[in-house]
Amino acid sequence: MASEETTKRPHRTSMEGMIWNANHVLGYALRPGIRGVPKGYFMSCAGIAVLSVVDAGFIFSGSVGSGILMQRDLMSGEWSPPVACGFTGVGFCFLLGAAV
């Protein structure tokens, strides 16, 4: 029986949480019978980025996000260890809106 520590979802902004989220998203995308990105793309791609972004704005805009990047060696087919990334952005324009 798995302990609560191993089954509890880590906080999404921690490195463990970003890896958990990337693993969950890719596991779902590669599950047989799920429509979406063709499975062959994953076999021939050079890398994968799984990002979470929040955008909001009213005249001024801002965005913040984080995620995981992995590179695939095309010769051996092995994946690199995950690399965490974070980013922010600001803007100025006549705008109103939000996106998650």
PDB file of C-alpha atoms in Angstrom, residues 5-94:
ATOM      1  CA  GLU A   5       3.524  11.026   0.930  1.00  0.00           C
ATOM      2  CA  THR A   6       3.916   9.233  -2.408  1.00  0.00           C
ATOM      3  CA  THR A   7       0.299   9.736  -3.517  1.00  0.00           C
ATOM      4  CA  LYS A   8      -0.109  13.376  -2.439  1.00  0.00           C
ATOM      5  CA  ARG A   9       0.192  15.853  -5.321  1.00  0.00           C
ATOM      6  CA  PRO A  10       3.068  18.301  -4.710  1.00  0.00           C
ATOM      7  CA  HIS A  11       2.543  22.066  -4.942  1.00  0.00           C
ATOM      8  CA  ARG A  12       2.367  23.003  -8.620  1.00  0.00           C
ATOM      9  CA  THR A  13       5.043  25.725  -8.471  1.00  0.00           C
ATOM     10  CA  SER A  14       7.649  23.461  -6.873  1.00  0.00           C
ATOM     11  CA  MET A  15      10.051  21.451  -9.042  1.00  0.00           C
ATOM     12  CA  GLU A  16       8.365  18.243  -7.884  1.00  0.00           C
ATOM     13  CA  GLY A  17       4.943  19.707  -8.733  1.00  0.00           C
ATOM     14  CA  MET A  18       6.017  20.753 -12.226  1.00  0.00           C
ATOM     15  CA  ILE A  19       7.480  17.291 -12.882  1.00  0.00           C
ATOM     16  CA  TRP A  20       4.298  15.659 -11.535  1.00  0.00           C
ATOM     17  CA  ASN A  21       2.169  17.863 -13.815  1.00  0.00           C
ATOM     18  CA  ALA A  22       4.338  17.181 -16.885  1.00  0.00           C
ATOM     19  CA  ASN A  23       4.248  13.436 -16.201  1.00  0.00           C
ATOM     20  CA  HIS A  24       0.462  13.552 -15.737  1.00  0.00           C
ATOM     21  CA  VAL A  25      -0.104  15.554 -18.973  1.00  0.00           C
ATOM     22  CA  LEU A  26       2.220  13.378 -21.069  1.00  0.00           C
ATOM     23  CA  GLY A  27       0.835  10.172 -19.573  1.00  0.00           C
ATOM     24  CA  TYR A  28      -2.673  11.275 -20.545  1.00  0.00           C
ATOM     25  CA  ALA A  29      -1.606  12.433 -24.036  1.00  0.00           C
ATOM     26  CA  LEU A  30       0.113   9.122 -24.770  1.00  0.00           C
ATOM     27  CA  ARG A  31      -2.704   6.914 -23.417  1.00  0.00           C
ATOM     28  CA  PRO A  32      -4.169   4.677 -26.158  1.00  0.00           C
ATOM     29  CA  GLY A  33      -7.537   5.861 -27.445  1.00  0.00           C
ATOM     30  CA  ILE A  34      -7.001   9.529 -26.537  1.00  0.00           C
ATOM     31  CA  ARG A  35      -7.387  11.882 -29.500  1.00  0.00           C
ATOM     32  CA  GLY A  36      -5.164  14.908 -29.802  1.00  0.00           C
ATOM     33  CA  VAL A  37      -1.520  15.251 -30.760  1.00  0.00           C
ATOM     34  CA  PRO A  38      -0.571  12.266 -32.948  1.00  0.00           C
ATOM     35  CA  LYS A  39       1.583   9.824 -30.966  1.00  0.00           C
ATOM     36  CA  GLY A  40       4.185   9.726 -33.761  1.00  0.00           C
ATOM     37  CA  TYR A  41       5.082  13.357 -33.044  1.00  0.00           C
ATOM     38  CA  PHE A  42       6.403  12.365 -29.625  1.00  0.00           C
ATOM     39  CA  MET A  43       8.633   9.718 -31.178  1.00  0.00           C
ATOM     40  CA  SER A  44      10.278  12.132 -33.639  1.00  0.00           C
ATOM     41  CA  CYS A  45      10.340  15.418 -31.670  1.00  0.00           C
ATOM     42  CA  ALA A  46      13.564  16.977 -30.428  1.00  0.00           C
ATOM     43  CA  GLY A  47      12.054  18.313 -27.203  1.00  0.00           C
ATOM     44  CA  ILE A  48       8.936  18.891 -25.151  1.00  0.00           C
ATOM     45  CA  ALA A  49       7.838  21.931 -23.151  1.00  0.00           C
ATOM     46  CA  VAL A  50       4.947  21.652 -20.677  1.00  0.00           C
ATOM     47  CA  LEU A  51       4.065  25.184 -19.561  1.00  0.00           C
ATOM     48  CA  SER A  52       1.429  26.782 -17.328  1.00  0.00           C
ATOM     49  CA  VAL A  53       0.734  30.471 -18.019  1.00  0.00           C
ATOM     50  CA  VAL A  54      -1.556  33.105 -16.508  1.00  0.00           C
ATOM     51  CA  ASP A  55      -2.225  36.318 -18.464  1.00  0.00           C
ATOM     52  CA  ALA A  56      -4.273  39.338 -17.350  1.00  0.00           C
ATOM     53  CA  GLY A  57      -4.603  42.892 -18.470  1.00  0.00           C
ATOM     54  CA  PHE A  58      -6.472  46.157 -18.526  1.00  0.00           C
ATOM     55  CA  ILE A  59      -4.445  48.732 -20.483  1.00  0.00           C
ATOM     56  CA  PHE A  60      -1.320  47.240 -18.876  1.00  0.00           C
ATOM     57  CA  SER A  61      -0.877  43.494 -19.176  1.00  0.00           C
ATOM     58  CA  GLY A  62       1.154  40.936 -17.345  1.00  0.00           C
ATOM     59  CA  SER A  63       1.885  37.261 -17.619  1.00  0.00           C
ATOM     60  CA  VAL A  64       3.612  34.764 -15.416  1.00  0.00           C
ATOM     61  CA  GLY A  65       4.313  31.100 -15.941  1.00  0.00           C
ATOM     62  CA  SER A  66       6.448  28.098 -15.179  1.00  0.00           C
ATOM     63  CA  GLY A  67       7.049  24.690 -16.635  1.00  0.00           C
ATOM     64  CA  ILE A  68       9.341  21.854 -17.581  1.00  0.00           C
ATOM     65  CA  LEU A  69      11.585  21.448 -20.631  1.00  0.00           C
ATOM     66  CA  MET A  70      13.080  18.163 -21.810  1.00  0.00           C
ATOM     67  CA  GLN A  71      15.376  17.528 -24.770  1.00  0.00           C
ATOM     68  CA  ARG A  72      15.506  14.250 -26.668  1.00  0.00           C
ATOM     69  CA  ASP A  73      18.766  12.966 -28.145  1.00  0.00           C
ATOM     70  CA  LEU A  74      17.741  12.037 -31.687  1.00  0.00           C
ATOM     71  CA  MET A  75      20.578   9.539 -32.059  1.00  0.00           C
ATOM     72  CA  SER A  76      19.969   7.486 -28.904  1.00  0.00           C
ATOM     73  CA  GLY A  77      16.324   8.404 -28.275  1.00  0.00           C
ATOM     74  CA  GLU A  78      17.031   9.143 -24.600  1.00  0.00           C
ATOM     75  CA  TRP A  79      15.450  12.107 -22.835  1.00  0.00           C
ATOM     76  CA  SER A  80      17.379  14.656 -20.796  1.00  0.00           C
ATOM     77  CA  PRO A  81      16.516  15.231 -17.154  1.00  0.00           C
ATOM     78  CA  PRO A  82      13.719  17.812 -16.778  1.00  0.00           C
ATOM     79  CA  VAL A  83      14.707  21.456 -16.515  1.00  0.00           C
ATOM     80  CA  ALA A  84      12.437  23.897 -14.686  1.00  0.00           C
ATOM     81  CA  CYS A  85      11.785  27.275 -16.269  1.00  0.00           C
ATOM     82  CA  GLY A  86       9.933  30.378 -15.178  1.00  0.00           C
ATOM     83  CA  PHE A  87       8.993  33.477 -17.110  1.00  0.00           C
ATOM     84  CA  THR A  88       7.190  36.799 -16.778  1.00  0.00           C
ATOM     85  CA  GLY A  89       6.065  39.455 -19.208  1.00  0.00           C
ATOM     86  CA  VAL A  90       4.523  42.910 -19.206  1.00  0.00           C
ATOM     87  CA  GLY A  91       2.835  44.945 -21.911  1.00  0.00           C
ATOM     88  CA  PHE A  92       1.008  48.167 -22.631  1.00  0.00           C
ATOM     89  CA  CYS A  93      -1.835  48.439 -25.102  1.00  0.00           C
ATOM     90  CA  PHE A  94      -5.562  49.125 -25.353  1.00  0.00           C
TER      91      PHE A  94
END
